[in-house]
PDB file of C-alpha atoms in Angstrom:
ATOM      1  CA  UNK A   1      12.468   1.744  32.619  1.00  0.00           C
ATOM      2  CA  UNK A   2      14.085  -1.614  33.234  1.00  0.00           C
ATOM      3  CA  UNK A   3      13.252  -4.563  30.995  1.00  0.00           C
ATOM      4  CA  UNK A   4      10.770  -6.448  33.161  1.00  0.00           C
ATOM      5  CA  UNK A   5      10.950  -9.514  30.882  1.00  0.00           C
ATOM      6  CA  UNK A   6      11.694 -10.587  27.325  1.00  0.00           C
ATOM      7  CA  UNK A   7       8.320  -9.634  25.728  1.00  0.00           C
ATOM      8  CA  UNK A   8       8.694  -6.141  27.221  1.00  0.00           C
ATOM      9  CA  UNK A   9      12.226  -5.814  25.848  1.00  0.00           C
ATOM     10  CA  UNK A  10      11.092  -6.861  22.371  1.00  0.00           C
ATOM     11  CA  UNK A  11       8.242  -4.325  22.443  1.00  0.00           C
ATOM     12  CA  UNK A  12      10.720  -1.638  23.469  1.00  0.00           C
ATOM     13  CA  UNK A  13      12.794  -2.416  20.380  1.00  0.00           C
ATOM     14  CA  UNK A  14       9.685  -2.049  18.197  1.00  0.00           C
ATOM     15  CA  UNK A  15       8.806   1.190  19.986  1.00  0.00           C
ATOM     16  CA  UNK A  16      12.027   2.833  18.790  1.00  0.00           C
ATOM     17  CA  UNK A  17      11.526   1.490  15.275  1.00  0.00           C
ATOM     18  CA  UNK A  18       7.910   2.674  14.950  1.00  0.00           C
ATOM     19  CA  UNK A  19       8.744   6.030  16.539  1.00  0.00           C
ATOM     20  CA  UNK A  20      11.159   6.631  13.667  1.00  0.00           C
ATOM     21  CA  UNK A  21       8.549   5.540  11.111  1.00  0.00           C
ATOM     22  CA  UNK A  22       5.979   7.980  12.534  1.00  0.00           C
ATOM     23  CA  UNK A  23       8.572  10.768  12.716  1.00  0.00           C
ATOM     24  CA  UNK A  24       9.292  10.212   9.012  1.00  0.00           C
ATOM     25  CA  UNK A  25       5.622  10.496   8.036  1.00  0.00           C
ATOM     26  CA  UNK A  26       4.370   6.913   8.307  1.00  0.00           C
ATOM     27  CA  UNK A  27       3.658   4.820   5.238  1.00  0.00           C
ATOM     28  CA  UNK A  28       1.648   5.231   2.042  1.00  0.00           C
ATOM     29  CA  UNK A  29      -1.808   3.641   1.925  1.00  0.00           C
ATOM     30  CA  UNK A  30      -2.079   0.579  -0.322  1.00  0.00           C
ATOM     31  CA  UNK A  31      -5.110   0.270  -2.631  1.00  0.00           C
ATOM     32  CA  UNK A  32      -7.277  -2.761  -1.913  1.00  0.00           C
ATOM     33  CA  UNK A  33      -6.667  -5.890  -3.981  1.00  0.00           C
ATOM     34  CA  UNK A  34      -8.521  -9.138  -4.498  1.00  0.00           C
ATOM     35  CA  UNK A  35      -5.400 -11.311  -4.530  1.00  0.00           C
ATOM     36  CA  UNK A  36      -1.661 -10.945  -5.173  1.00  0.00           C
ATOM     37  CA  UNK A  37       0.858 -13.762  -4.909  1.00  0.00           C
ATOM     38  CA  UNK A  38       4.372 -14.750  -5.934  1.00  0.00           C
ATOM     39  CA  UNK A  39       4.929 -14.299  -9.662  1.00  0.00           C
ATOM     40  CA  UNK A  40       2.416 -11.455 -10.050  1.00  0.00           C
ATOM     41  CA  UNK A  41       3.520  -8.029 -11.272  1.00  0.00           C
ATOM     42  CA  UNK A  42       1.779  -4.793 -10.309  1.00  0.00           C
ATOM     43  CA  UNK A  43       2.386  -1.215  -9.179  1.00  0.00           C
ATOM     44  CA  UNK A  44       0.678  -2.232  -5.936  1.00  0.00           C
ATOM     45  CA  UNK A  45       3.483  -4.754  -5.328  1.00  0.00           C
ATOM     46  CA  UNK A  46       5.933  -1.825  -5.143  1.00  0.00           C
ATOM     47  CA  UNK A  47       3.775  -0.162  -2.452  1.00  0.00           C
ATOM     48  CA  UNK A  48       3.575  -3.404  -0.470  1.00  0.00           C
ATOM     49  CA  UNK A  49       7.354  -3.760  -0.576  1.00  0.00           C
ATOM     50  CA  UNK A  50       7.864  -0.194   0.686  1.00  0.00           C
ATOM     51  CA  UNK A  51       5.310  -0.752   3.442  1.00  0.00           C
ATOM     52  CA  UNK A  52       6.962  -3.969   4.666  1.00  0.00           C
ATOM     53  CA  UNK A  53      10.433  -2.409   4.460  1.00  0.00           C
ATOM     54  CA  UNK A  54       9.228   0.490   6.622  1.00  0.00           C
ATOM     55  CA  UNK A  55       8.039  -1.860   9.378  1.00  0.00           C
ATOM     56  CA  UNK A  56      11.155  -4.041   9.160  1.00  0.00           C
ATOM     57  CA  UNK A  57       9.331  -7.071   7.787  1.00  0.00           C
ATOM     58  CA  UNK A  58      11.290  -6.954   4.519  1.00  0.00           C
ATOM     59  CA  UNK A  59      15.012  -6.325   4.193  1.00  0.00           C
ATOM     60  CA  UNK A  60      16.691  -4.414   1.374  1.00  0.00           C
ATOM     61  CA  UNK A  61      15.487  -1.611  -0.872  1.00  0.00           C
ATOM     62  CA  UNK A  62      13.921  -3.529  -3.745  1.00  0.00           C
ATOM     63  CA  UNK A  63      10.973  -1.572  -5.186  1.00  0.00           C
ATOM     64  CA  UNK A  64      10.372  -3.537  -8.394  1.00  0.00           C
ATOM     65  CA  UNK A  65       6.846  -4.473  -9.516  1.00  0.00           C
ATOM     66  CA  UNK A  66       7.562  -8.224  -9.324  1.00  0.00           C
ATOM     67  CA  UNK A  67       6.152 -10.282  -6.426  1.00  0.00           C
ATOM     68  CA  UNK A  68       9.378 -12.227  -5.835  1.00  0.00           C
ATOM     69  CA  UNK A  69      10.672 -14.741  -3.254  1.00  0.00           C
ATOM     70  CA  UNK A  70      11.857 -11.990  -0.912  1.00  0.00           C
ATOM     71  CA  UNK A  71       8.416 -10.396  -0.811  1.00  0.00           C
ATOM     72  CA  UNK A  72       6.766 -13.798  -0.414  1.00  0.00           C
ATOM     73  CA  UNK A  73       8.872 -14.463   2.702  1.00  0.00           C
ATOM     74  CA  UNK A  74       8.122 -10.959   4.056  1.00  0.00           C
ATOM     75  CA  UNK A  75       4.364 -11.352   3.525  1.00  0.00           C
ATOM     76  CA  UNK A  76       4.422 -14.703   5.312  1.00  0.00           C
ATOM     77  CA  UNK A  77       6.338 -13.126   8.197  1.00  0.00           C
ATOM     78  CA  UNK A  78       3.797 -10.291   8.443  1.00  0.00           C
ATOM     79  CA  UNK A  79       0.864 -12.730   8.267  1.00  0.00           C
ATOM     80  CA  UNK A  80       2.337 -14.767  11.105  1.00  0.00           C
ATOM     81  CA  UNK A  81       2.787 -11.642  13.232  1.00  0.00           C
ATOM     82  CA  UNK A  82      -0.906 -10.814  12.621  1.00  0.00           C
ATOM     83  CA  UNK A  83      -2.035 -14.302  13.649  1.00  0.00           C
ATOM     84  CA  UNK A  84      -2.889 -15.506  10.140  1.00  0.00           C
ATOM     85  CA  UNK A  85      -1.844 -18.731   8.449  1.00  0.00           C
ATOM     86  CA  UNK A  86       1.275 -17.700   6.479  1.00  0.00           C
ATOM     87  CA  UNK A  87       0.068 -18.325   2.908  1.00  0.00           C
ATOM     88  CA  UNK A  88       2.106 -15.644   1.132  1.00  0.00           C
ATOM     89  CA  UNK A  89      -1.066 -14.369  -0.585  1.00  0.00           C
ATOM     90  CA  UNK A  90      -1.990 -10.691  -0.195  1.00  0.00           C
ATOM     91  CA  UNK A  91      -5.774 -10.234  -0.048  1.00  0.00           C
ATOM     92  CA  UNK A  92      -8.150  -7.410   0.932  1.00  0.00           C
ATOM     93  CA  UNK A  93      -7.990  -8.252   4.660  1.00  0.00           C
ATOM     94  CA  UNK A  94      -4.193  -8.234   4.688  1.00  0.00           C
ATOM     95  CA  UNK A  95      -4.141  -4.873   2.877  1.00  0.00           C
ATOM     96  CA  UNK A  96      -6.483  -3.552   5.585  1.00  0.00           C
ATOM     97  CA  UNK A  97      -3.956  -4.649   8.242  1.00  0.00           C
ATOM     98  CA  UNK A  98      -1.062  -3.157   6.269  1.00  0.00           C
ATOM     99  CA  UNK A  99      -2.935   0.156   6.060  1.00  0.00           C
ATOM    100  CA  UNK A 100      -3.366   0.589   9.821  1.00  0.00           C
ATOM    101  CA  UNK A 101      -1.545   3.918  10.404  1.00  0.00           C
ATOM    102  CA  UNK A 102       1.935   3.725  11.918  1.00  0.00           C
ATOM    103  CA  UNK A 103       0.859   6.149  14.665  1.00  0.00           C
ATOM    104  CA  UNK A 104      -1.908   3.748  15.759  1.00  0.00           C
ATOM    105  CA  UNK A 105       0.554   0.838  15.810  1.00  0.00           C
ATOM    106  CA  UNK A 106       2.875   3.006  17.925  1.00  0.00           C
ATOM    107  CA  UNK A 107       0.042   3.663  20.395  1.00  0.00           C
ATOM    108  CA  UNK A 108      -0.713  -0.077  20.562  1.00  0.00           C
ATOM    109  CA  UNK A 109       2.922  -0.809  21.368  1.00  0.00           C
ATOM    110  CA  UNK A 110       2.882   1.744  24.206  1.00  0.00           C
ATOM    111  CA  UNK A 111      -0.371   0.332  25.624  1.00  0.00           C
ATOM    112  CA  UNK A 112       0.944  -3.217  25.501  1.00  0.00           C
ATOM    113  CA  UNK A 113       4.260  -2.237  27.093  1.00  0.00           C
ATOM    114  CA  UNK A 114       2.231  -0.947  30.032  1.00  0.00           C
ATOM    115  CA  UNK A 115       0.201  -4.177  30.104  1.00  0.00           C
ATOM    116  CA  UNK A 116       3.440  -6.184  30.104  1.00  0.00           C
ATOM    117  CA  UNK A 117       4.428  -4.371  33.307  1.00  0.00           C
ATOM    118  CA  UNK A 118       1.303  -5.692  35.044  1.00  0.00           C
ATOM    119  CA  UNK A 119       2.246  -9.331  34.643  1.00  0.00           C
ATOM    120  CA  UNK A 120       4.996 -11.006  36.691  1.00  0.00           C
ATOM    121  CA  UNK A 121       8.436 -11.773  35.353  1.00  0.00           C
ATOM    122  CA  UNK A 122       8.581 -14.925  33.253  1.00  0.00           C
ATOM    123  CA  UNK A 123       8.368 -17.999  35.480  1.00  0.00           C
ATOM    124  CA  UNK A 124      10.794 -20.851  35.209  1.00  0.00           C
ATOM    125  CA  UNK A 125       9.575 -24.296  34.204  1.00  0.00           C
ATOM    126  CA  UNK A 126       6.268 -24.796  32.417  1.00  0.00           C
ATOM    127  CA  UNK A 127       4.163 -21.887  31.178  1.00  0.00           C
ATOM    128  CA  UNK A 128       0.736 -21.653  29.542  1.00  0.00           C
ATOM    129  CA  UNK A 129       0.125 -18.339  27.784  1.00  0.00           C
ATOM    130  CA  UNK A 130      -3.112 -17.398  26.025  1.00  0.00           C
ATOM    131  CA  UNK A 131      -2.755 -14.593  23.486  1.00  0.00           C
ATOM    132  CA  UNK A 132      -6.357 -13.333  23.583  1.00  0.00           C
ATOM    133  CA  UNK A 133      -6.487 -11.368  20.288  1.00  0.00           C
ATOM    134  CA  UNK A 134      -4.713 -14.249  18.523  1.00  0.00           C
ATOM    135  CA  UNK A 135      -7.186 -16.898  19.836  1.00  0.00           C
ATOM    136  CA  UNK A 136      -4.145 -19.125  20.471  1.00  0.00           C
ATOM    137  CA  UNK A 137      -2.828 -20.901  23.588  1.00  0.00           C
ATOM    138  CA  UNK A 138       0.957 -21.394  23.729  1.00  0.00           C
ATOM    139  CA  UNK A 139       2.597 -23.962  26.003  1.00  0.00           C
ATOM    140  CA  UNK A 140       6.266 -23.566  26.943  1.00  0.00           C
ATOM    141  CA  UNK A 141       8.624 -25.956  28.670  1.00  0.00           C
ATOM    142  CA  UNK A 142      11.346 -23.622  29.849  1.00  0.00           C
ATOM    143  CA  UNK A 143      12.231 -21.368  26.913  1.00  0.00           C
ATOM    144  CA  UNK A 144      11.099 -23.930  24.306  1.00  0.00           C
ATOM    145  CA  UNK A 145       7.591 -23.814  22.835  1.00  0.00           C
ATOM    146  CA  UNK A 146       6.020 -27.272  23.261  1.00  0.00           C
ATOM    147  CA  UNK A 147       2.778 -26.815  21.305  1.00  0.00           C
ATOM    148  CA  UNK A 148      -0.104 -24.434  20.515  1.00  0.00           C
ATOM    149  CA  UNK A 149      -3.870 -24.837  20.244  1.00  0.00           C
ATOM    150  CA  UNK A 150      -6.877 -22.736  19.281  1.00  0.00           C
ATOM    151  CA  UNK A 151      -9.020 -21.273  22.076  1.00  0.00           C
ATOM    152  CA  UNK A 152     -12.354 -19.469  22.368  1.00  0.00           C
ATOM    153  CA  UNK A 153     -12.283 -16.039  24.017  1.00  0.00           C
ATOM    154  CA  UNK A 154     -15.062 -13.651  25.008  1.00  0.00           C
ATOM    155  CA  UNK A 155     -16.705 -11.689  22.220  1.00  0.00           C
ATOM    156  CA  UNK A 156     -17.046  -7.919  22.445  1.00  0.00           C
ATOM    157  CA  UNK A 157     -19.205  -7.067  25.429  1.00  0.00           C
ATOM    158  CA  UNK A 158     -18.191 -10.315  27.165  1.00  0.00           C
ATOM    159  CA  UNK A 159     -14.446  -9.795  26.882  1.00  0.00           C
ATOM    160  CA  UNK A 160     -12.063 -12.257  28.495  1.00  0.00           C
ATOM    161  CA  UNK A 161      -9.984 -10.346  31.038  1.00  0.00           C
ATOM    162  CA  UNK A 162      -6.207 -10.487  31.390  1.00  0.00           C
ATOM    163  CA  UNK A 163      -4.933 -12.234  34.506  1.00  0.00           C
ATOM    164  CA  UNK A 164      -2.100 -14.388  35.764  1.00  0.00           C
ATOM    165  CA  UNK A 165      -2.445 -17.414  38.024  1.00  0.00           C
ATOM    166  CA  UNK A 166      -1.218 -20.900  38.795  1.00  0.00           C
ATOM    167  CA  UNK A 167      -2.898 -23.880  37.127  1.00  0.00           C
ATOM    168  CA  UNK A 168      -4.327 -25.919  39.990  1.00  0.00           C
ATOM    169  CA  UNK A 169      -6.687 -28.495  38.485  1.00  0.00           C
ATOM    170  CA  UNK A 170      -7.426 -30.203  35.172  1.00  0.00           C
ATOM    171  CA  UNK A 171     -10.965 -31.594  34.741  1.00  0.00           C
ATOM    172  CA  UNK A 172     -11.642 -34.088  31.968  1.00  0.00           C
ATOM    173  CA  UNK A 173     -15.186 -34.269  30.509  1.00  0.00           C
ATOM    174  CA  UNK A 174     -16.404 -31.280  32.534  1.00  0.00           C
ATOM    175  CA  UNK A 175     -19.942 -30.120  33.212  1.00  0.00           C
ATOM    176  CA  UNK A 176     -20.690 -26.495  32.298  1.00  0.00           C
ATOM    177  CA  UNK A 177     -22.663 -24.745  35.022  1.00  0.00           C
ATOM    178  CA  UNK A 178     -24.531 -22.081  33.043  1.00  0.00           C
ATOM    179  CA  UNK A 179     -24.243 -18.604  34.672  1.00  0.00           C
ATOM    180  CA  UNK A 180     -27.565 -17.115  35.897  1.00  0.00           C
ATOM    181  CA  UNK A 181     -27.293 -14.189  33.463  1.00  0.00           C
ATOM    182  CA  UNK A 182     -27.139 -16.593  30.494  1.00  0.00           C
ATOM    183  CA  UNK A 183     -29.984 -18.676  31.944  1.00  0.00           C
ATOM    184  CA  UNK A 184     -32.153 -15.561  32.267  1.00  0.00           C
ATOM    185  CA  UNK A 185     -31.293 -13.872  28.966  1.00  0.00           C
ATOM    186  CA  UNK A 186     -30.746 -16.854  26.641  1.00  0.00           C
ATOM    187  CA  UNK A 187     -31.820 -20.228  28.079  1.00  0.00           C
ATOM    188  CA  UNK A 188     -35.283 -19.294  29.440  1.00  0.00           C
ATOM    189  CA  UNK A 189     -36.474 -17.616  26.191  1.00  0.00           C
ATOM    190  CA  UNK A 190     -35.228 -20.661  24.252  1.00  0.00           C
ATOM    191  CA  UNK A 191     -37.052 -23.047  26.626  1.00  0.00           C
ATOM    192  CA  UNK A 192     -40.291 -21.071  26.234  1.00  0.00           C
ATOM    193  CA  UNK A 193     -40.188 -21.318  22.447  1.00  0.00           C
ATOM    194  CA  UNK A 194     -38.928 -24.916  22.378  1.00  0.00           C
ATOM    195  CA  UNK A 195     -39.828 -27.326  25.243  1.00  0.00           C
ATOM    196  CA  UNK A 196     -37.139 -29.747  24.031  1.00  0.00           C
ATOM    197  CA  UNK A 197     -34.377 -27.118  24.025  1.00  0.00           C
ATOM    198  CA  UNK A 198     -32.456 -28.442  27.052  1.00  0.00           C
ATOM    199  CA  UNK A 199     -32.325 -31.988  25.700  1.00  0.00           C
ATOM    200  CA  UNK A 200     -31.244 -30.746  22.266  1.00  0.00           C
ATOM    201  CA  UNK A 201     -28.301 -28.923  23.867  1.00  0.00           C
ATOM    202  CA  UNK A 202     -27.378 -31.841  26.162  1.00  0.00           C
ATOM    203  CA  UNK A 203     -28.435 -29.727  29.167  1.00  0.00           C
ATOM    204  CA  UNK A 204     -30.344 -30.532  32.338  1.00  0.00           C
ATOM    205  CA  UNK A 205     -32.001 -28.652  35.179  1.00  0.00           C
ATOM    206  CA  UNK A 206     -30.637 -29.540  38.627  1.00  0.00           C
ATOM    207  CA  UNK A 207     -32.760 -27.219  40.788  1.00  0.00           C
ATOM    208  CA  UNK A 208     -33.830 -23.608  41.238  1.00  0.00           C
ATOM    209  CA  UNK A 209     -32.099 -20.633  42.815  1.00  0.00           C
ATOM    210  CA  UNK A 210     -33.364 -17.067  43.164  1.00  0.00           C
ATOM    211  CA  UNK A 211     -36.389 -17.873  41.032  1.00  0.00           C
ATOM    212  CA  UNK A 212     -34.258 -19.150  38.157  1.00  0.00           C
ATOM    213  CA  UNK A 213     -33.677 -22.765  37.111  1.00  0.00           C
ATOM    214  CA  UNK A 214     -30.158 -24.050  37.729  1.00  0.00           C
ATOM    215  CA  UNK A 215     -28.943 -25.375  34.391  1.00  0.00           C
ATOM    216  CA  UNK A 216     -25.849 -27.342  33.531  1.00  0.00           C
ATOM    217  CA  UNK A 217     -24.575 -28.802  30.282  1.00  0.00           C
ATOM    218  CA  UNK A 218     -23.487 -32.424  30.456  1.00  0.00           C
ATOM    219  CA  UNK A 219     -20.070 -33.624  29.254  1.00  0.00           C
ATOM    220  CA  UNK A 220     -19.755 -34.496  25.592  1.00  0.00           C
ATOM    221  CA  UNK A 221     -18.943 -33.107  22.155  1.00  0.00           C
ATOM    222  CA  UNK A 222     -21.507 -30.264  22.501  1.00  0.00           C
ATOM    223  CA  UNK A 223     -20.158 -29.049  25.839  1.00  0.00           C
ATOM    224  CA  UNK A 224     -19.293 -25.343  25.678  1.00  0.00           C
ATOM    225  CA  UNK A 225     -16.158 -25.867  27.795  1.00  0.00           C
ATOM    226  CA  UNK A 226     -14.837 -28.546  25.464  1.00  0.00           C
ATOM    227  CA  UNK A 227     -13.439 -31.868  26.626  1.00  0.00           C
ATOM    228  CA  UNK A 228     -10.956 -30.513  29.197  1.00  0.00           C
ATOM    229  CA  UNK A 229     -11.281 -27.694  31.749  1.00  0.00           C
ATOM    230  CA  UNK A 230      -8.214 -25.941  33.201  1.00  0.00           C
ATOM    231  CA  UNK A 231      -8.784 -24.177  36.534  1.00  0.00           C
ATOM    232  CA  UNK A 232      -6.788 -21.074  37.516  1.00  0.00           C
ATOM    233  CA  UNK A 233      -8.242 -19.808  40.808  1.00  0.00           C
ATOM    234  CA  UNK A 234      -8.177 -16.004  40.756  1.00  0.00           C
ATOM    235  CA  UNK A 235     -10.111 -13.013  42.028  1.00  0.00           C
TER     236      UNK A 235
END
């Protein structure tokens, strides 16, 4: 298929690479470690090097036991691709990510290539992109990244959906109008056990609707929406 945009093209490159890795048997599982960093020496370091070479995160064919500068740079590159702060330290969580089977990574690439085909071609001008699994918002001015910031996304069971829209309004110091489902399942039980709950959460009742109180959270540092609300009208 045609390259619908740059992210799709980059995924297609990785698809070919990971297809070859899977065809050649994937990679060897790495035993869990507490911590490995530059200067350490271990048989596990050799396995980490082979794993990162297989995925293209580390160049060359070095398989020595020494955690050297080249491996440090490769680990930082892999950490960044996983959404971690690039510290260069290999810990148990990073080993867990390294041990995800190549076939599963290949499936993820295929799924995300399909997702990339749902979104429009890259717009010109300014772009706000939220990478949901990364919990990061990226702002672009043309092709140049202007800045990033952390964001909150829906937890499992309340997942944030993927959508595309035009930013229409920015609201400073917003109110949060609490959805009826949250009022029923969370706010009412809290109010019953603690009469001062609304005040403690900087909330107020503004009326009733359908037998439920209408609750909103006032602007301020405790507001669940934060200090600024960005509105993208969408279905």
